[in-house]
PDB file of C-alpha atoms in Angstrom:
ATOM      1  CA  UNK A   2       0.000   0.000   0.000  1.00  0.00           C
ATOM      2  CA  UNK A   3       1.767   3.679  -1.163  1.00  0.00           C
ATOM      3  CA  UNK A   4       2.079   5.672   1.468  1.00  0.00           C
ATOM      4  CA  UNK A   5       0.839   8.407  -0.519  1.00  0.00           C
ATOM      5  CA  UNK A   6      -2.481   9.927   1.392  1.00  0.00           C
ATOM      6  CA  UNK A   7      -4.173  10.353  -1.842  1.00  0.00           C
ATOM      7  CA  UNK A   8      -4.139   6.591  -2.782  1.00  0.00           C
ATOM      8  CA  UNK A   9      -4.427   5.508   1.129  1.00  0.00           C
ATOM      9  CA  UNK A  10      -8.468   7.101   0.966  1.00  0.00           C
ATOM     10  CA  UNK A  11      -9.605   5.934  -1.889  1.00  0.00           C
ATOM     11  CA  UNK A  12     -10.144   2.262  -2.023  1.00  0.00           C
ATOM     12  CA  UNK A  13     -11.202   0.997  -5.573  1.00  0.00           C
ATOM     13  CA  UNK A  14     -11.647  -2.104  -6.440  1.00  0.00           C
ATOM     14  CA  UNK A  15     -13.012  -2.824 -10.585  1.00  0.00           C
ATOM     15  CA  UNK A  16     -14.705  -5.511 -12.364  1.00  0.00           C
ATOM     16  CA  UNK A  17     -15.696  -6.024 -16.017  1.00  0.00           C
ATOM     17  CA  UNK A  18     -18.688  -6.881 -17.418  1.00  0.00           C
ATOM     18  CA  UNK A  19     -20.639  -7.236 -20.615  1.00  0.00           C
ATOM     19  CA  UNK A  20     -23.662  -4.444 -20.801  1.00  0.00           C
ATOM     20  CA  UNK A  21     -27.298  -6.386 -20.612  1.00  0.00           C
ATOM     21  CA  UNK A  22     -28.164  -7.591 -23.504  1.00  0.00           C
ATOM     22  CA  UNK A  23     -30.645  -5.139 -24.679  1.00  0.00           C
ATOM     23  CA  UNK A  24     -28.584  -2.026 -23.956  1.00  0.00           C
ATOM     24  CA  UNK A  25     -27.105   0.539 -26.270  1.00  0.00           C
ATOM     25  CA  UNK A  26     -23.979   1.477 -24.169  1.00  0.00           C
ATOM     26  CA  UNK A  27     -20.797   0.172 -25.263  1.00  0.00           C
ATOM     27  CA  UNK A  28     -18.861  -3.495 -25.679  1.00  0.00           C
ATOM     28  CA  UNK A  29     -17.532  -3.579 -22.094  1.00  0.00           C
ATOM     29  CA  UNK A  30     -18.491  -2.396 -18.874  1.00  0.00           C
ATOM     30  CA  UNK A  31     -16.294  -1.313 -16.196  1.00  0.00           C
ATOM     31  CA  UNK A  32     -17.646  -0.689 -12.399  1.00  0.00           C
ATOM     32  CA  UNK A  33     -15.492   1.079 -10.132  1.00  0.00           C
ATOM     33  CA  UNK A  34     -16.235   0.918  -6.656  1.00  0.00           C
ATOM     34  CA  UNK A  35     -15.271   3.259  -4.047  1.00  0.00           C
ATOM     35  CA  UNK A  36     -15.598   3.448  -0.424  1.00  0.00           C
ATOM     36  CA  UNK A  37     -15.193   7.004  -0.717  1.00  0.00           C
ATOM     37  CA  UNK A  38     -18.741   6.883  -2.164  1.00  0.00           C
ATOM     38  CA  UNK A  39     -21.500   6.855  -0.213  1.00  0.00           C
ATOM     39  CA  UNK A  40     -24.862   7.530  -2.293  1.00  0.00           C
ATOM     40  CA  UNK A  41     -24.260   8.779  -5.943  1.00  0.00           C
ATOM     41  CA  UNK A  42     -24.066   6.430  -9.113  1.00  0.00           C
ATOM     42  CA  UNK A  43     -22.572   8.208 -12.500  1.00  0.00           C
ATOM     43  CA  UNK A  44     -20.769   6.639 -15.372  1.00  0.00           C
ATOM     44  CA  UNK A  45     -18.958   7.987 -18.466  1.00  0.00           C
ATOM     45  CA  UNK A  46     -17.246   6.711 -21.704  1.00  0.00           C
ATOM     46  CA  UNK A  47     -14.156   5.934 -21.725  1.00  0.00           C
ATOM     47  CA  UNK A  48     -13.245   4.911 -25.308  1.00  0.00           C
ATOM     48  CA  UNK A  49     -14.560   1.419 -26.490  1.00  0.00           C
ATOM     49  CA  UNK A  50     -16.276   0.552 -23.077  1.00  0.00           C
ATOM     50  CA  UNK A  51     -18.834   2.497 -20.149  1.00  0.00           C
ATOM     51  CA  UNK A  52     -17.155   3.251 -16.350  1.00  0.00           C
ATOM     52  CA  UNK A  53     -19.988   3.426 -14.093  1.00  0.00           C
ATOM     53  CA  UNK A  54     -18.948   4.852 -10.563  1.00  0.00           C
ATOM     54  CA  UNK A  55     -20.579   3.170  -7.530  1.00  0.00           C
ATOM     55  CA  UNK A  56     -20.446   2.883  -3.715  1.00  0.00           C
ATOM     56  CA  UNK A  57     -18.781   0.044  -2.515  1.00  0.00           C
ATOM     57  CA  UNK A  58     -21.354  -1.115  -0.188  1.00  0.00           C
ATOM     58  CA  UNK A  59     -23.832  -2.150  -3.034  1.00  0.00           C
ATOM     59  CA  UNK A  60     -24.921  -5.675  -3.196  1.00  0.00           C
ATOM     60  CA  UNK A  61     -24.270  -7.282  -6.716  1.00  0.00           C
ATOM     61  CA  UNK A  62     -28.236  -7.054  -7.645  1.00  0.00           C
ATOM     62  CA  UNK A  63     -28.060  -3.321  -7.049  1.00  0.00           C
ATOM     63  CA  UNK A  64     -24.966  -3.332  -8.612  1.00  0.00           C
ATOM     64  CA  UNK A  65     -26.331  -4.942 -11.982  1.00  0.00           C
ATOM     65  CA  UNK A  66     -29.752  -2.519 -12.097  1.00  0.00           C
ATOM     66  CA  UNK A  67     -27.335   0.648 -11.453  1.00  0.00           C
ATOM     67  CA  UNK A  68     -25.356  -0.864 -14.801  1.00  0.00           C
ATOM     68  CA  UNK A  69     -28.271  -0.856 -16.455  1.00  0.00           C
ATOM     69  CA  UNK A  70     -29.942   2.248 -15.290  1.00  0.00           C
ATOM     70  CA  UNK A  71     -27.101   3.803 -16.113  1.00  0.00           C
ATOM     71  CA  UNK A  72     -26.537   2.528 -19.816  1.00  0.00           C
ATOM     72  CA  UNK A  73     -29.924   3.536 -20.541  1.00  0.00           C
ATOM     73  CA  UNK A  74     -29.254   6.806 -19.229  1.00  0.00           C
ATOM     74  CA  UNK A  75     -25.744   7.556 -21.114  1.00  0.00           C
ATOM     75  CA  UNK A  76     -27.980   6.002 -24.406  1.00  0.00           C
ATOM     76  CA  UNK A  77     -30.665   8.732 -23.912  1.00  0.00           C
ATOM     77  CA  UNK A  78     -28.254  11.364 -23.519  1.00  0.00           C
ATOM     78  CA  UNK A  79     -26.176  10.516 -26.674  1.00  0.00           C
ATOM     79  CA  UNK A  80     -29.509  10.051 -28.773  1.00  0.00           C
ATOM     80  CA  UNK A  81     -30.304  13.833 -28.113  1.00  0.00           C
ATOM     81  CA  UNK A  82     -26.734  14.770 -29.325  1.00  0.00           C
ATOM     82  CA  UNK A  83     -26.410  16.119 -32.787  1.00  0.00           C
ATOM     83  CA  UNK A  84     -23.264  16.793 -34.227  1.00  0.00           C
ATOM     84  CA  UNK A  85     -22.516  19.280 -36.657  1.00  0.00           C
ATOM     85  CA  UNK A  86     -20.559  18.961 -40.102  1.00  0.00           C
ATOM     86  CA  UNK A  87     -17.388  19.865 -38.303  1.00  0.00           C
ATOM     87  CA  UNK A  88     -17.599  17.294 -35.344  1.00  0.00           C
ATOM     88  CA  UNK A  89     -18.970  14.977 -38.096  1.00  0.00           C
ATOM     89  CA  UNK A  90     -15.463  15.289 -40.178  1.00  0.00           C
ATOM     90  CA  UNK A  91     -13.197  15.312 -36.634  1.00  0.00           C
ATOM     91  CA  UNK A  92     -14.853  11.958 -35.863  1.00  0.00           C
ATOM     92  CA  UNK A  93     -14.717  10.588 -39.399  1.00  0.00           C
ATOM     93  CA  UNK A  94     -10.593  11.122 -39.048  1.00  0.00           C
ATOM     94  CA  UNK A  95     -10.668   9.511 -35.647  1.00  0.00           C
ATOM     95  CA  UNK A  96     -12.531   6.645 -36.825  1.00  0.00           C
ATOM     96  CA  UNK A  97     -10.234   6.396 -39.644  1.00  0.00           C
ATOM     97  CA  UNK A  98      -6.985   6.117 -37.584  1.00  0.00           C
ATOM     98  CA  UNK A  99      -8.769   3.994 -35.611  1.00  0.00           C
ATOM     99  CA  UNK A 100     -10.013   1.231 -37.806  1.00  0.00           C
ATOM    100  CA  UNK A 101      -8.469   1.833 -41.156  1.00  0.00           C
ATOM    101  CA  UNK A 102      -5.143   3.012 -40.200  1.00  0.00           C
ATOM    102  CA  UNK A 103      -5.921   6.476 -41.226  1.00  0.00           C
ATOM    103  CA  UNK A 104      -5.508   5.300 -44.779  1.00  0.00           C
ATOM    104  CA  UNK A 105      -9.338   7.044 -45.707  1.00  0.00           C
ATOM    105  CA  UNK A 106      -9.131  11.055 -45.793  1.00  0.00           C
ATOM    106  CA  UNK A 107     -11.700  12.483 -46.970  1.00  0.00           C
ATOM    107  CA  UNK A 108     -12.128  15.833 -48.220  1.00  0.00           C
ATOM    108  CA  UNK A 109     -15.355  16.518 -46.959  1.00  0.00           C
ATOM    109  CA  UNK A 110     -18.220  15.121 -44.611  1.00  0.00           C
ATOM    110  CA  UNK A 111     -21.557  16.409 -43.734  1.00  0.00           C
ATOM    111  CA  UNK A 112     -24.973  16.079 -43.224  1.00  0.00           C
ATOM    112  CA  UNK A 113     -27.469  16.144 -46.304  1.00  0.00           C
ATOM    113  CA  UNK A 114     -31.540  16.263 -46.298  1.00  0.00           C
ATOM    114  CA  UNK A 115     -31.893  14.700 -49.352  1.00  0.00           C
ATOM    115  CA  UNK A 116     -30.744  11.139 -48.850  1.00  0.00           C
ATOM    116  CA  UNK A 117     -34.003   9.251 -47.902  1.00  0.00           C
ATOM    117  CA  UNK A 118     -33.314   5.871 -49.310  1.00  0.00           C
ATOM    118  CA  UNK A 119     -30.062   5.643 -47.788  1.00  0.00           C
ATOM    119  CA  UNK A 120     -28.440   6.059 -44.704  1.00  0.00           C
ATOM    120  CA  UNK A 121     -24.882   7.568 -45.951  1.00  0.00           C
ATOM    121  CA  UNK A 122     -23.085   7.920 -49.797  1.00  0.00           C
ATOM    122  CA  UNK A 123     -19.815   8.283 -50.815  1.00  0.00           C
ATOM    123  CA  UNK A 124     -18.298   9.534 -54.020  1.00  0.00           C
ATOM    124  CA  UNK A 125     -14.689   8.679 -53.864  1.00  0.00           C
ATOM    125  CA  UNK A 126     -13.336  10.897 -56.982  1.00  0.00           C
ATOM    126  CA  UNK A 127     -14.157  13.966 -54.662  1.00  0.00           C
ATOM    127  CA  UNK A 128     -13.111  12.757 -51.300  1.00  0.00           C
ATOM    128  CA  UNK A 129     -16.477  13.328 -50.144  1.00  0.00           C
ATOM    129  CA  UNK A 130     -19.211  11.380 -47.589  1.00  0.00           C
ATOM    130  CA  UNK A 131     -22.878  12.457 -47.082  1.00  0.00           C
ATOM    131  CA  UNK A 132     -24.870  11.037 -44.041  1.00  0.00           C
ATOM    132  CA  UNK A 133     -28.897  11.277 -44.072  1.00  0.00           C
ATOM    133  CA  UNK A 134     -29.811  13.518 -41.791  1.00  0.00           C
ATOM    134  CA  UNK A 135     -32.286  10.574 -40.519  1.00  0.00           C
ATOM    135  CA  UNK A 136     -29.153   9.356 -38.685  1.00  0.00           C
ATOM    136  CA  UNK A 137     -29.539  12.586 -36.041  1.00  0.00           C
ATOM    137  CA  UNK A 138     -30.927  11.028 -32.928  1.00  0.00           C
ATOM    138  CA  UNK A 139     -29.677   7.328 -33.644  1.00  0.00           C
ATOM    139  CA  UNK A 140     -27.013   5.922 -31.220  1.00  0.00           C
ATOM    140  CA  UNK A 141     -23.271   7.125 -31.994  1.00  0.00           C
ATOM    141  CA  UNK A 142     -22.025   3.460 -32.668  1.00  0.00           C
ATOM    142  CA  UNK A 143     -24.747   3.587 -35.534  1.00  0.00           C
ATOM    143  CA  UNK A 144     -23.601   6.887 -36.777  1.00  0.00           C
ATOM    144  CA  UNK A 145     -19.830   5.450 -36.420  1.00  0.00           C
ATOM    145  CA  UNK A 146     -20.836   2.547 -38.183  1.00  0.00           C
ATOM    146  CA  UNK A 147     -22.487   4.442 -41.538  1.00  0.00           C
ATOM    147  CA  UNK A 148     -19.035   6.896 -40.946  1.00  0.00           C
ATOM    148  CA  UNK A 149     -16.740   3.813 -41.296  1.00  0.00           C
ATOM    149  CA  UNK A 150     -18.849   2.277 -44.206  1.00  0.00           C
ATOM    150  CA  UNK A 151     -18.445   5.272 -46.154  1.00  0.00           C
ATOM    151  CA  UNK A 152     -14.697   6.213 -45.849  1.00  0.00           C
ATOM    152  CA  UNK A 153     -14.118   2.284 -46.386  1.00  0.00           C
ATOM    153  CA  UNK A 154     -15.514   3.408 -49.525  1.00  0.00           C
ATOM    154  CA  UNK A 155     -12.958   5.653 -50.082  1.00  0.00           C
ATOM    155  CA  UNK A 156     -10.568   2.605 -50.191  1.00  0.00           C
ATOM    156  CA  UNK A 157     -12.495  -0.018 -52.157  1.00  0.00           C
ATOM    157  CA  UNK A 158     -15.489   1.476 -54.071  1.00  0.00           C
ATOM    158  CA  UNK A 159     -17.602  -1.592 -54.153  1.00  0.00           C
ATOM    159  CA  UNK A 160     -19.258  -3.750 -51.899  1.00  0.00           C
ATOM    160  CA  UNK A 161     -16.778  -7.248 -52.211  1.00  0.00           C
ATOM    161  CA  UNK A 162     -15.046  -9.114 -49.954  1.00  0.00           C
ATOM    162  CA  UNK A 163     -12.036  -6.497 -50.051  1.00  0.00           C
ATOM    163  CA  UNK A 164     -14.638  -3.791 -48.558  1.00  0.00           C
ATOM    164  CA  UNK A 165     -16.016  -5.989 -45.947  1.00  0.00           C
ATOM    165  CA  UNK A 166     -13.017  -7.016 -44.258  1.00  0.00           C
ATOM    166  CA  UNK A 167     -11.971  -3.387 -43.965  1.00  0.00           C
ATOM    167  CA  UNK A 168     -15.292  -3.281 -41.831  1.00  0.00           C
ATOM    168  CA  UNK A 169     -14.689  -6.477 -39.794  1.00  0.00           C
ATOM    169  CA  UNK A 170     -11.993  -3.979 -37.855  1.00  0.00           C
ATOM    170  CA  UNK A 171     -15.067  -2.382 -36.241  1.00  0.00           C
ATOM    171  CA  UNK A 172     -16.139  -4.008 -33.396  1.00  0.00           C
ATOM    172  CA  UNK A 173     -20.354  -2.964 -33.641  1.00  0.00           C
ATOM    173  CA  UNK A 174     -21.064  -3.505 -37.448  1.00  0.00           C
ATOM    174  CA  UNK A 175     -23.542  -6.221 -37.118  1.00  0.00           C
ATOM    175  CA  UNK A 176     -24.889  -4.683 -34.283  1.00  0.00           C
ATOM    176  CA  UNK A 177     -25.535  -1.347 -36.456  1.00  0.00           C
ATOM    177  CA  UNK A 178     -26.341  -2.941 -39.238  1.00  0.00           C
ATOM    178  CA  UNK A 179     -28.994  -5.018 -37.420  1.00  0.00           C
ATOM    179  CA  UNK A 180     -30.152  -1.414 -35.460  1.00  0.00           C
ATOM    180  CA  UNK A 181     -30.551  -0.076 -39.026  1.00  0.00           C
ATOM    181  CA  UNK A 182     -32.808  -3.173 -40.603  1.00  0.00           C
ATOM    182  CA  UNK A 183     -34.808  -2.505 -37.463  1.00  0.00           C
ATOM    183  CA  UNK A 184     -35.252   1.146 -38.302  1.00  0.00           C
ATOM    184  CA  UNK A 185     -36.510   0.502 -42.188  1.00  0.00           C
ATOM    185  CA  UNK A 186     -38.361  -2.582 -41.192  1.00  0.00           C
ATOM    186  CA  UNK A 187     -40.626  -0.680 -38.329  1.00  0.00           C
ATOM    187  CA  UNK A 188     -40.731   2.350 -41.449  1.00  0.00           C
ATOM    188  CA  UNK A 189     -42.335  -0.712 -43.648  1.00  0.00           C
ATOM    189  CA  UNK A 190     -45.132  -1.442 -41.184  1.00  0.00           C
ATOM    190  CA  UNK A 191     -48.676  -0.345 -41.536  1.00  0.00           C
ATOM    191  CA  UNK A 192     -49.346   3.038 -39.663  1.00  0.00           C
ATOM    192  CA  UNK A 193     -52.472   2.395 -37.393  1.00  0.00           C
ATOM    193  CA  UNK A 194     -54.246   5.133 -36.593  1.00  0.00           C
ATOM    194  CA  UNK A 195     -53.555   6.251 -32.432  1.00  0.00           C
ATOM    195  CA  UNK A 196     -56.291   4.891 -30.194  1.00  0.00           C
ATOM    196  CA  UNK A 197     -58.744   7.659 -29.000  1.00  0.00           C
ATOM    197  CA  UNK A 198     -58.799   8.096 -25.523  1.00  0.00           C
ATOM    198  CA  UNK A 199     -62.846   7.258 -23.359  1.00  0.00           C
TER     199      UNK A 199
END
């Protein structure tokens, strides 16, 4: 034990754990606890995986619905983000370096309102990538994803083999992909009319 004050009062001890299985937060879960912490619950991204901050008295069960609380909460929060065309290209280049070794620079990226048959486009000659706006309000792993599928364009222009291992690098694509069939398969299913309230 450092004799160092500081790292004398705060106890933490960690554990990992996969989110519940119908949460939007990310791959991994870390929980810090901390005897330091007597009531309050937060939690944060750090990177590829959620820290959520607890007390160190909490039993497992409370433990486990604070996770979840907690995901859904972070989720919620992210949903109501919109970024604009200059956060859009900043994360494009991150996401590049990231999972295409920076190899896919592209000279523009922004938002477009006239792309309602698909979710993003790409025309490589220019350097440039268009994302529906529809994607505003969708979970940032989903807007990542449709980021990443477009700037792998950049590399390979079609859809072959070639492109989809460039996309195996991110860890969420089936996830988004199977987010995104959910979106245009709910869009494909008959409108009822609201009930009207007695």
């Amino acid at each position: 034990m450092s004799a160092d004050p500081l790292h004398r009062a705060t106890k933490t001890q960690r554990s990992t754990t996969s989110p519940p299985s119908g949460g939007l937060g990310a791959s991994a879960v870390e929980v810090r606890r901390s005897s330091r912490r007597r009531r309050t619950v937060s939690a944060y991204r750090e990177g590829d995986r959620t820290v959520v901050l607890i007390p160190a008295r909490m039993s497992e069960a409370e433990e486990k619905r604070w996770v979840g609380v907690m995901l859904d909460k972070l989720a919620a929060q992210e949903s109501k983000r919109v970024l604009g065309d200059t956060e859009l290209a900043d994360r494009a280049e991150r996401l590049s370096d990231q999972y295409l070794d920076g190899k896919a620079r592209p000279a523009s990226v922004r938002w477009v309102t006239n792309q309602n048959t698909r979710w993003g486009s790409c025309t490589p000659a220019e350097g440039s990538i268009r994302l529906s706006h529809r994607l505003q309000g969708m979970p940032e792993y989903v807007v990542d994803y449709v980021l990443i599928h477009e700037l792998a364009h950049l590399l390979v222009p079609g859809h072959g083999p070639r492109f989809w291992r460039l996309l195996e690098a991110y860890p969420r694509t089936e996830r988004a992909r199977g987010y995104l069939e959910g979106v245009v398969a709910a869009d494909r299913l008959p409108h009822l009319p609201a009930a009207r309230g007695d």
